[in-house]
PDB file of C-alpha atoms in Angstrom:
ATOM      1  CA  UNK A 218      -0.331   0.086   0.170  1.00  0.00           C
ATOM      2  CA  UNK A 219       1.541   3.285  -0.851  1.00  0.00           C
ATOM      3  CA  UNK A 220       1.755   5.963   2.122  1.00  0.00           C
ATOM      4  CA  UNK A 221      -0.874   8.239  -0.254  1.00  0.00           C
ATOM      5  CA  UNK A 222      -3.828   5.928   0.245  1.00  0.00           C
ATOM      6  CA  UNK A 223      -2.389   5.539   4.243  1.00  0.00           C
ATOM      7  CA  UNK A 224      -2.264   9.693   4.283  1.00  0.00           C
ATOM      8  CA  UNK A 225      -4.490  10.835   2.727  1.00  0.00           C
ATOM      9  CA  UNK A 226      -7.999   8.889   4.106  1.00  0.00           C
ATOM     10  CA  UNK A 227      -5.861  10.046   7.937  1.00  0.00           C
ATOM     11  CA  UNK A 228      -5.950  13.583   6.621  1.00  0.00           C
ATOM     12  CA  UNK A 229      -9.542  13.888   5.220  1.00  0.00           C
ATOM     13  CA  UNK A 230     -10.300  12.500   8.809  1.00  0.00           C
ATOM     14  CA  UNK A 231      -8.647  14.652  11.321  1.00  0.00           C
ATOM     15  CA  UNK A 232     -10.297  17.487   8.556  1.00  0.00           C
ATOM     16  CA  UNK A 233     -13.299  16.178   9.642  1.00  0.00           C
ATOM     17  CA  UNK A 234     -12.867  16.439  13.216  1.00  0.00           C
ATOM     18  CA  UNK A 235     -11.509  19.888  13.316  1.00  0.00           C
ATOM     19  CA  UNK A 236     -14.364  20.881  11.634  1.00  0.00           C
ATOM     20  CA  UNK A 237     -16.931  19.155  13.966  1.00  0.00           C
ATOM     21  CA  UNK A 238     -14.971  20.603  16.742  1.00  0.00           C
ATOM     22  CA  UNK A 239     -14.401  24.520  15.875  1.00  0.00           C
ATOM     23  CA  UNK A 240     -18.310  24.093  14.555  1.00  0.00           C
ATOM     24  CA  UNK A 241     -19.417  22.922  18.048  1.00  0.00           C
ATOM     25  CA  UNK A 242     -17.986  25.808  19.635  1.00  0.00           C
ATOM     26  CA  UNK A 243     -18.719  28.185  17.192  1.00  0.00           C
ATOM     27  CA  UNK A 244     -22.245  27.360  18.043  1.00  0.00           C
ATOM     28  CA  UNK A 245     -21.330  27.002  21.547  1.00  0.00           C
ATOM     29  CA  UNK A 246     -23.628  23.762  22.347  1.00  0.00           C
ATOM     30  CA  UNK A 247     -23.211  22.458  25.426  1.00  0.00           C
ATOM     31  CA  UNK A 248     -22.505  18.275  25.482  1.00  0.00           C
ATOM     32  CA  UNK A 249     -25.535  17.221  27.060  1.00  0.00           C
ATOM     33  CA  UNK A 250     -26.845  19.003  23.952  1.00  0.00           C
ATOM     34  CA  UNK A 251     -23.922  17.881  20.715  1.00  0.00           C
ATOM     35  CA  UNK A 252     -20.658  16.487  22.499  1.00  0.00           C
ATOM     36  CA  UNK A 253     -17.539  17.694  20.540  1.00  0.00           C
ATOM     37  CA  UNK A 254     -14.256  15.371  19.740  1.00  0.00           C
ATOM     38  CA  UNK A 255     -12.614  16.898  22.557  1.00  0.00           C
ATOM     39  CA  UNK A 256     -15.525  15.151  24.589  1.00  0.00           C
ATOM     40  CA  UNK A 257     -15.219  12.062  23.605  1.00  0.00           C
ATOM     41  CA  UNK A 258     -11.234  11.262  25.113  1.00  0.00           C
ATOM     42  CA  UNK A 259     -12.970  11.437  28.508  1.00  0.00           C
ATOM     43  CA  UNK A 260     -15.878   9.061  27.435  1.00  0.00           C
ATOM     44  CA  UNK A 261     -13.665   6.700  25.557  1.00  0.00           C
ATOM     45  CA  UNK A 262     -11.079   6.551  28.834  1.00  0.00           C
ATOM     46  CA  UNK A 263     -14.052   6.145  31.123  1.00  0.00           C
ATOM     47  CA  UNK A 264     -16.066   3.168  29.476  1.00  0.00           C
ATOM     48  CA  UNK A 265     -12.856   2.115  27.403  1.00  0.00           C
ATOM     49  CA  UNK A 266     -13.802  -1.789  28.732  1.00  0.00           C
ATOM     50  CA  UNK A 267     -17.366  -1.721  27.950  1.00  0.00           C
ATOM     51  CA  UNK A 268     -16.718  -0.041  24.234  1.00  0.00           C
ATOM     52  CA  UNK A 269     -14.517  -3.463  23.935  1.00  0.00           C
ATOM     53  CA  UNK A 270     -17.115  -6.371  25.122  1.00  0.00           C
ATOM     54  CA  UNK A 271     -19.886  -4.660  23.337  1.00  0.00           C
ATOM     55  CA  UNK A 272     -18.380  -3.547  19.849  1.00  0.00           C
ATOM     56  CA  UNK A 273     -17.246  -7.345  20.023  1.00  0.00           C
ATOM     57  CA  UNK A 274     -20.371  -8.647  20.440  1.00  0.00           C
ATOM     58  CA  UNK A 275     -21.518  -5.959  17.477  1.00  0.00           C
ATOM     59  CA  UNK A 276     -19.200  -7.193  15.682  1.00  0.00           C
ATOM     60  CA  UNK A 277     -19.281 -10.752  15.585  1.00  0.00           C
ATOM     61  CA  UNK A 278     -23.200 -10.690  15.149  1.00  0.00           C
ATOM     62  CA  UNK A 279     -22.432  -8.828  12.237  1.00  0.00           C
ATOM     63  CA  UNK A 280     -19.534 -10.870  10.659  1.00  0.00           C
ATOM     64  CA  UNK A 281     -21.818 -13.679  10.595  1.00  0.00           C
ATOM     65  CA  UNK A 282     -24.882 -12.527   9.254  1.00  0.00           C
ATOM     66  CA  UNK A 283     -22.194 -10.610   6.394  1.00  0.00           C
ATOM     67  CA  UNK A 284     -21.067 -14.098   5.810  1.00  0.00           C
ATOM     68  CA  UNK A 285     -25.043 -16.165   5.757  1.00  0.00           C
ATOM     69  CA  UNK A 286     -25.884 -13.159   3.709  1.00  0.00           C
ATOM     70  CA  UNK A 287     -22.755 -14.102   1.184  1.00  0.00           C
ATOM     71  CA  UNK A 288     -23.145 -17.535   0.875  1.00  0.00           C
ATOM     72  CA  UNK A 289     -26.916 -17.772   0.402  1.00  0.00           C
ATOM     73  CA  UNK A 290     -27.392 -14.459  -2.022  1.00  0.00           C
ATOM     74  CA  UNK A 291     -24.561 -16.191  -4.262  1.00  0.00           C
ATOM     75  CA  UNK A 292     -26.437 -19.136  -4.384  1.00  0.00           C
ATOM     76  CA  UNK A 293     -29.751 -16.965  -5.226  1.00  0.00           C
ATOM     77  CA  UNK A 294     -28.399 -15.203  -7.417  1.00  0.00           C
ATOM     78  CA  UNK A 295     -26.760 -18.254  -9.138  1.00  0.00           C
ATOM     79  CA  UNK A 296     -29.962 -19.560  -9.820  1.00  0.00           C
ATOM     80  CA  UNK A 297     -31.124 -16.317 -10.699  1.00  0.00           C
ATOM     81  CA  UNK A 298     -28.767 -15.344 -13.143  1.00  0.00           C
ATOM     82  CA  UNK A 299     -29.104 -18.984 -15.220  1.00  0.00           C
ATOM     83  CA  UNK A 300     -32.588 -19.152 -15.328  1.00  0.00           C
ATOM     84  CA  UNK A 301     -34.468 -16.995 -16.540  1.00  0.00           C
ATOM     85  CA  UNK A 302     -37.644 -18.363 -15.215  1.00  0.00           C
ATOM     86  CA  UNK A 303     -36.735 -17.854 -11.666  1.00  0.00           C
ATOM     87  CA  UNK A 304     -35.555 -14.269 -12.577  1.00  0.00           C
ATOM     88  CA  UNK A 305     -38.730 -13.500 -13.238  1.00  0.00           C
ATOM     89  CA  UNK A 306     -40.317 -15.717 -10.228  1.00  0.00           C
ATOM     90  CA  UNK A 307     -37.823 -14.232  -8.001  1.00  0.00           C
ATOM     91  CA  UNK A 308     -37.347 -10.122  -8.432  1.00  0.00           C
ATOM     92  CA  UNK A 309     -40.517  -9.121  -7.403  1.00  0.00           C
ATOM     93  CA  UNK A 310     -40.040 -10.645  -4.226  1.00  0.00           C
ATOM     94  CA  UNK A 311     -36.699  -9.205  -4.006  1.00  0.00           C
ATOM     95  CA  UNK A 312     -37.480  -5.753  -4.702  1.00  0.00           C
ATOM     96  CA  UNK A 313     -40.973  -5.860  -2.324  1.00  0.00           C
ATOM     97  CA  UNK A 314     -39.778  -7.015   0.782  1.00  0.00           C
ATOM     98  CA  UNK A 315     -36.258  -4.317  -0.094  1.00  0.00           C
ATOM     99  CA  UNK A 316     -38.677  -1.955  -0.244  1.00  0.00           C
ATOM    100  CA  UNK A 317     -39.968  -2.236   3.550  1.00  0.00           C
ATOM    101  CA  UNK A 318     -38.155   0.061   5.721  1.00  0.00           C
ATOM    102  CA  UNK A 319     -36.372  -2.626   7.720  1.00  0.00           C
ATOM    103  CA  UNK A 320     -37.399  -0.692  10.923  1.00  0.00           C
ATOM    104  CA  UNK A 321     -40.628  -1.818  10.785  1.00  0.00           C
ATOM    105  CA  UNK A 322     -39.479  -5.339  10.481  1.00  0.00           C
ATOM    106  CA  UNK A 323     -37.089  -5.522  13.236  1.00  0.00           C
ATOM    107  CA  UNK A 324     -39.761  -5.306  16.231  1.00  0.00           C
ATOM    108  CA  UNK A 325     -41.617  -7.749  14.430  1.00  0.00           C
ATOM    109  CA  UNK A 326     -38.415  -9.768  14.276  1.00  0.00           C
ATOM    110  CA  UNK A 327     -37.837  -8.824  18.189  1.00  0.00           C
ATOM    111  CA  UNK A 328     -41.225 -10.003  19.062  1.00  0.00           C
ATOM    112  CA  UNK A 329     -41.438 -13.594  17.239  1.00  0.00           C
ATOM    113  CA  UNK A 330     -37.848 -14.602  18.604  1.00  0.00           C
ATOM    114  CA  UNK A 331     -38.141 -13.051  21.826  1.00  0.00           C
ATOM    115  CA  UNK A 332     -35.442 -14.238  24.079  1.00  0.00           C
ATOM    116  CA  UNK A 333     -33.308 -15.322  20.893  1.00  0.00           C
ATOM    117  CA  UNK A 334     -30.745 -11.973  20.904  1.00  0.00           C
ATOM    118  CA  UNK A 335     -27.811 -13.377  18.685  1.00  0.00           C
ATOM    119  CA  UNK A 336     -30.138 -15.096  16.678  1.00  0.00           C
ATOM    120  CA  UNK A 337     -32.755 -12.095  16.299  1.00  0.00           C
ATOM    121  CA  UNK A 338     -29.446  -9.840  15.358  1.00  0.00           C
ATOM    122  CA  UNK A 339     -27.426 -12.023  13.278  1.00  0.00           C
ATOM    123  CA  UNK A 340     -30.892 -12.585  10.918  1.00  0.00           C
ATOM    124  CA  UNK A 341     -31.579  -8.859  10.775  1.00  0.00           C
ATOM    125  CA  UNK A 342     -28.059  -8.102   9.503  1.00  0.00           C
ATOM    126  CA  UNK A 343     -28.326 -10.833   7.037  1.00  0.00           C
ATOM    127  CA  UNK A 344     -31.726  -9.810   5.603  1.00  0.00           C
ATOM    128  CA  UNK A 345     -30.575  -6.063   5.637  1.00  0.00           C
ATOM    129  CA  UNK A 346     -27.535  -6.803   3.490  1.00  0.00           C
ATOM    130  CA  UNK A 347     -28.906 -10.647   1.140  1.00  0.00           C
ATOM    131  CA  UNK A 348     -30.287  -8.173  -1.728  1.00  0.00           C
ATOM    132  CA  UNK A 349     -27.192  -6.572  -3.079  1.00  0.00           C
ATOM    133  CA  UNK A 350     -25.326  -9.774  -3.210  1.00  0.00           C
ATOM    134  CA  UNK A 351     -27.842 -11.736  -4.964  1.00  0.00           C
ATOM    135  CA  UNK A 352     -28.818  -8.848  -7.010  1.00  0.00           C
ATOM    136  CA  UNK A 353     -25.142  -8.307  -8.250  1.00  0.00           C
ATOM    137  CA  UNK A 354     -24.532 -11.850  -8.721  1.00  0.00           C
ATOM    138  CA  UNK A 355     -27.749 -12.619 -10.839  1.00  0.00           C
ATOM    139  CA  UNK A 356     -26.496  -9.598 -12.781  1.00  0.00           C
ATOM    140  CA  UNK A 357     -23.446 -10.439 -13.464  1.00  0.00           C
ATOM    141  CA  UNK A 358     -24.859 -14.154 -14.572  1.00  0.00           C
ATOM    142  CA  UNK A 359     -27.269 -13.350 -16.947  1.00  0.00           C
ATOM    143  CA  UNK A 360     -25.074 -10.289 -18.793  1.00  0.00           C
ATOM    144  CA  UNK A 361     -22.897 -13.396 -19.956  1.00  0.00           C
ATOM    145  CA  UNK A 362     -21.241 -13.349 -23.718  1.00  0.00           C
ATOM    146  CA  UNK A 363     -23.052 -16.212 -24.738  1.00  0.00           C
ATOM    147  CA  UNK A 364     -19.973 -16.417 -27.139  1.00  0.00           C
ATOM    148  CA  UNK A 365     -18.300 -17.458 -24.151  1.00  0.00           C
ATOM    149  CA  UNK A 366     -20.804 -20.150 -23.265  1.00  0.00           C
ATOM    150  CA  UNK A 367     -20.771 -20.932 -27.115  1.00  0.00           C
ATOM    151  CA  UNK A 368     -17.389 -22.019 -27.953  1.00  0.00           C
ATOM    152  CA  UNK A 369     -16.579 -23.618 -24.661  1.00  0.00           C
ATOM    153  CA  UNK A 370     -18.907 -25.764 -25.195  1.00  0.00           C
ATOM    154  CA  UNK A 371     -17.902 -26.522 -28.505  1.00  0.00           C
ATOM    155  CA  UNK A 372     -14.707 -27.208 -27.608  1.00  0.00           C
ATOM    156  CA  UNK A 373     -16.496 -29.713 -24.857  1.00  0.00           C
ATOM    157  CA  UNK A 374     -16.197 -28.279 -21.778  1.00  0.00           C
ATOM    158  CA  UNK A 375     -19.381 -29.318 -19.102  1.00  0.00           C
ATOM    159  CA  UNK A 376     -21.246 -26.026 -17.629  1.00  0.00           C
ATOM    160  CA  UNK A 377     -19.289 -26.633 -14.253  1.00  0.00           C
ATOM    161  CA  UNK A 378     -16.363 -25.313 -16.608  1.00  0.00           C
ATOM    162  CA  UNK A 379     -18.014 -22.364 -18.436  1.00  0.00           C
ATOM    163  CA  UNK A 380     -18.804 -20.884 -14.755  1.00  0.00           C
ATOM    164  CA  UNK A 381     -15.273 -21.812 -12.908  1.00  0.00           C
ATOM    165  CA  UNK A 382     -13.607 -20.215 -16.389  1.00  0.00           C
ATOM    166  CA  UNK A 383     -15.537 -18.011 -17.274  1.00  0.00           C
ATOM    167  CA  UNK A 384     -18.653 -16.490 -15.377  1.00  0.00           C
ATOM    168  CA  UNK A 385     -17.493 -16.729 -11.881  1.00  0.00           C
ATOM    169  CA  UNK A 386     -14.181 -14.740 -13.003  1.00  0.00           C
ATOM    170  CA  UNK A 387     -16.467 -12.137 -14.983  1.00  0.00           C
ATOM    171  CA  UNK A 388     -19.586 -11.812 -11.945  1.00  0.00           C
ATOM    172  CA  UNK A 389     -16.691 -11.157  -8.687  1.00  0.00           C
ATOM    173  CA  UNK A 390     -16.320  -7.813  -9.925  1.00  0.00           C
ATOM    174  CA  UNK A 391     -19.810  -6.981  -9.140  1.00  0.00           C
ATOM    175  CA  UNK A 392     -19.752  -9.051  -6.623  1.00  0.00           C
ATOM    176  CA  UNK A 393     -17.453  -7.234  -4.324  1.00  0.00           C
ATOM    177  CA  UNK A 394     -19.204  -4.039  -4.911  1.00  0.00           C
ATOM    178  CA  UNK A 395     -22.158  -5.595  -3.509  1.00  0.00           C
ATOM    179  CA  UNK A 396     -20.346  -6.656  -0.747  1.00  0.00           C
ATOM    180  CA  UNK A 397     -18.441  -3.294   0.141  1.00  0.00           C
ATOM    181  CA  UNK A 398     -22.206  -1.943   0.028  1.00  0.00           C
ATOM    182  CA  UNK A 399     -23.630  -5.372   2.212  1.00  0.00           C
ATOM    183  CA  UNK A 400     -20.882  -4.614   5.125  1.00  0.00           C
ATOM    184  CA  UNK A 401     -22.176  -1.078   6.210  1.00  0.00           C
ATOM    185  CA  UNK A 402     -26.210  -2.595   5.439  1.00  0.00           C
ATOM    186  CA  UNK A 403     -24.652  -5.176   7.706  1.00  0.00           C
ATOM    187  CA  UNK A 404     -24.055  -3.008  10.602  1.00  0.00           C
ATOM    188  CA  UNK A 405     -27.076  -0.610  10.099  1.00  0.00           C
ATOM    189  CA  UNK A 406     -29.062  -4.429  10.309  1.00  0.00           C
ATOM    190  CA  UNK A 407     -27.314  -5.296  14.068  1.00  0.00           C
ATOM    191  CA  UNK A 408     -27.390  -1.687  16.001  1.00  0.00           C
ATOM    192  CA  UNK A 409     -31.213  -1.528  14.720  1.00  0.00           C
ATOM    193  CA  UNK A 410     -31.639  -4.964  16.821  1.00  0.00           C
ATOM    194  CA  UNK A 411     -29.885  -3.960  19.613  1.00  0.00           C
ATOM    195  CA  UNK A 412     -31.294  -0.840  19.847  1.00  0.00           C
ATOM    196  CA  UNK A 413     -35.141  -1.746  19.898  1.00  0.00           C
ATOM    197  CA  UNK A 414     -34.185  -4.926  21.728  1.00  0.00           C
ATOM    198  CA  UNK A 415     -34.635  -5.188  25.325  1.00  0.00           C
ATOM    199  CA  UNK A 416     -32.432  -7.833  25.828  1.00  0.00           C
ATOM    200  CA  UNK A 417     -30.299  -6.174  23.828  1.00  0.00           C
ATOM    201  CA  UNK A 418     -26.007  -6.321  23.749  1.00  0.00           C
ATOM    202  CA  UNK A 419     -23.705  -4.593  21.687  1.00  0.00           C
ATOM    203  CA  UNK A 420     -22.641  -0.906  20.453  1.00  0.00           C
ATOM    204  CA  UNK A 421     -26.314  -0.850  19.519  1.00  0.00           C
ATOM    205  CA  UNK A 422     -27.358  -1.214  23.229  1.00  0.00           C
ATOM    206  CA  UNK A 423     -24.820   0.885  24.708  1.00  0.00           C
ATOM    207  CA  UNK A 424     -26.106   3.406  22.600  1.00  0.00           C
ATOM    208  CA  UNK A 425     -29.504   3.552  23.674  1.00  0.00           C
ATOM    209  CA  UNK A 426     -27.934   3.252  27.283  1.00  0.00           C
ATOM    210  CA  UNK A 427     -26.393   6.893  26.872  1.00  0.00           C
ATOM    211  CA  UNK A 428     -29.418   8.131  25.358  1.00  0.00           C
ATOM    212  CA  UNK A 429     -31.523   7.197  28.301  1.00  0.00           C
ATOM    213  CA  UNK A 430     -29.372   8.399  30.485  1.00  0.00           C
ATOM    214  CA  UNK A 431     -28.420  11.522  28.059  1.00  0.00           C
ATOM    215  CA  UNK A 432     -25.134  10.861  28.155  1.00  0.00           C
ATOM    216  CA  UNK A 433     -24.118  12.492  24.949  1.00  0.00           C
ATOM    217  CA  UNK A 434     -20.336  11.939  24.915  1.00  0.00           C
ATOM    218  CA  UNK A 435     -20.883   8.650  25.224  1.00  0.00           C
ATOM    219  CA  UNK A 436     -23.344   8.277  22.416  1.00  0.00           C
ATOM    220  CA  UNK A 437     -21.011   9.732  20.033  1.00  0.00           C
ATOM    221  CA  UNK A 438     -18.160   7.712  21.482  1.00  0.00           C
ATOM    222  CA  UNK A 439     -20.281   5.188  20.320  1.00  0.00           C
ATOM    223  CA  UNK A 440     -21.045   6.449  17.274  1.00  0.00           C
ATOM    224  CA  UNK A 441     -17.253   6.711  16.406  1.00  0.00           C
ATOM    225  CA  UNK A 442     -16.805   3.552  17.280  1.00  0.00           C
ATOM    226  CA  UNK A 443     -19.284   1.984  15.307  1.00  0.00           C
ATOM    227  CA  UNK A 444     -17.195   3.928  12.228  1.00  0.00           C
ATOM    228  CA  UNK A 445     -14.339   2.459  12.906  1.00  0.00           C
ATOM    229  CA  UNK A 446     -15.733  -0.906  12.691  1.00  0.00           C
ATOM    230  CA  UNK A 447     -17.208  -0.666   9.515  1.00  0.00           C
ATOM    231  CA  UNK A 448     -14.284   0.780   7.572  1.00  0.00           C
ATOM    232  CA  UNK A 449     -12.193  -1.454   9.277  1.00  0.00           C
ATOM    233  CA  UNK A 450     -14.365  -3.948   8.282  1.00  0.00           C
ATOM    234  CA  UNK A 451     -14.924  -1.975   5.071  1.00  0.00           C
ATOM    235  CA  UNK A 452     -11.216  -2.397   4.374  1.00  0.00           C
ATOM    236  CA  UNK A 453     -10.939  -5.918   4.677  1.00  0.00           C
ATOM    237  CA  UNK A 454     -13.181  -6.334   1.682  1.00  0.00           C
ATOM    238  CA  UNK A 455     -11.123  -3.898  -0.302  1.00  0.00           C
ATOM    239  CA  UNK A 456      -8.125  -6.236   0.107  1.00  0.00           C
ATOM    240  CA  UNK A 457      -9.745  -9.471  -0.532  1.00  0.00           C
ATOM    241  CA  UNK A 458     -11.219  -7.565  -3.565  1.00  0.00           C
ATOM    242  CA  UNK A 459      -7.843  -6.521  -4.462  1.00  0.00           C
ATOM    243  CA  UNK A 460      -6.719 -11.034  -4.203  1.00  0.00           C
ATOM    244  CA  UNK A 461      -9.235 -12.197  -6.049  1.00  0.00           C
ATOM    245  CA  UNK A 462     -10.691  -9.776  -8.855  1.00  0.00           C
ATOM    246  CA  UNK A 463      -7.610  -7.030  -8.675  1.00  0.00           C
ATOM    247  CA  UNK A 464      -7.463  -7.608 -12.650  1.00  0.00           C
ATOM    248  CA  UNK A 465     -10.855  -5.662 -12.918  1.00  0.00           C
ATOM    249  CA  UNK A 466      -9.662  -2.267 -11.533  1.00  0.00           C
ATOM    250  CA  UNK A 467      -8.772  -0.287 -14.490  1.00  0.00           C
ATOM    251  CA  UNK A 468      -7.450   2.559 -12.237  1.00  0.00           C
ATOM    252  CA  UNK A 469      -4.094   4.927 -13.352  1.00  0.00           C
TER     253      UNK A 469
END
């Protein structure tokens, strides 16, 4: 990784924090109305152990939900990509379900599986991050040029060979593009359930606790922690993309 790729994002983050600090100072907002970056340092010092424990709770549930979304989303995308009938049948259902606000789904799931907090949280993370992956894989496979199939079939290639040699590599750029979106969506799903569930744990529950106690520095400390986890997971996906689909990068 080049030095520019490290220092430019860090400089952007530093500028954002300085502008945030300046806005709070200019507006004269007290920390019970709007916390500033300088208010977050005491919050991290006070709650660091709790943030680590709750952060791990949020992280592992998000990763599990995301992995399930990758597995099932890829499988469903393959079915729709290779079968026009299945694509026509399933697309309206997927689009309709994705159009439903997930904030209305979360309380329903929480009531359906009362006491199963880990399952509830993973399920919501899966539901929210599932759609982009399934659609991207489906589009990637359905737009495969028929000339490639014809050439390989004339050479005696099986359907599995066509998939592994042509279809799968062609789909990888779309897949990783959707996975980058799904990473952030999975965190949204996890935190929605952690906030809504009466037995919630994780950073979402910690945020809700800060809201209940009007502890704005804690609330913003949780938000920054969530952003940090999302950035880390995002760049892990970027690293995997460079390994498996780096050939598709046309950046000069």
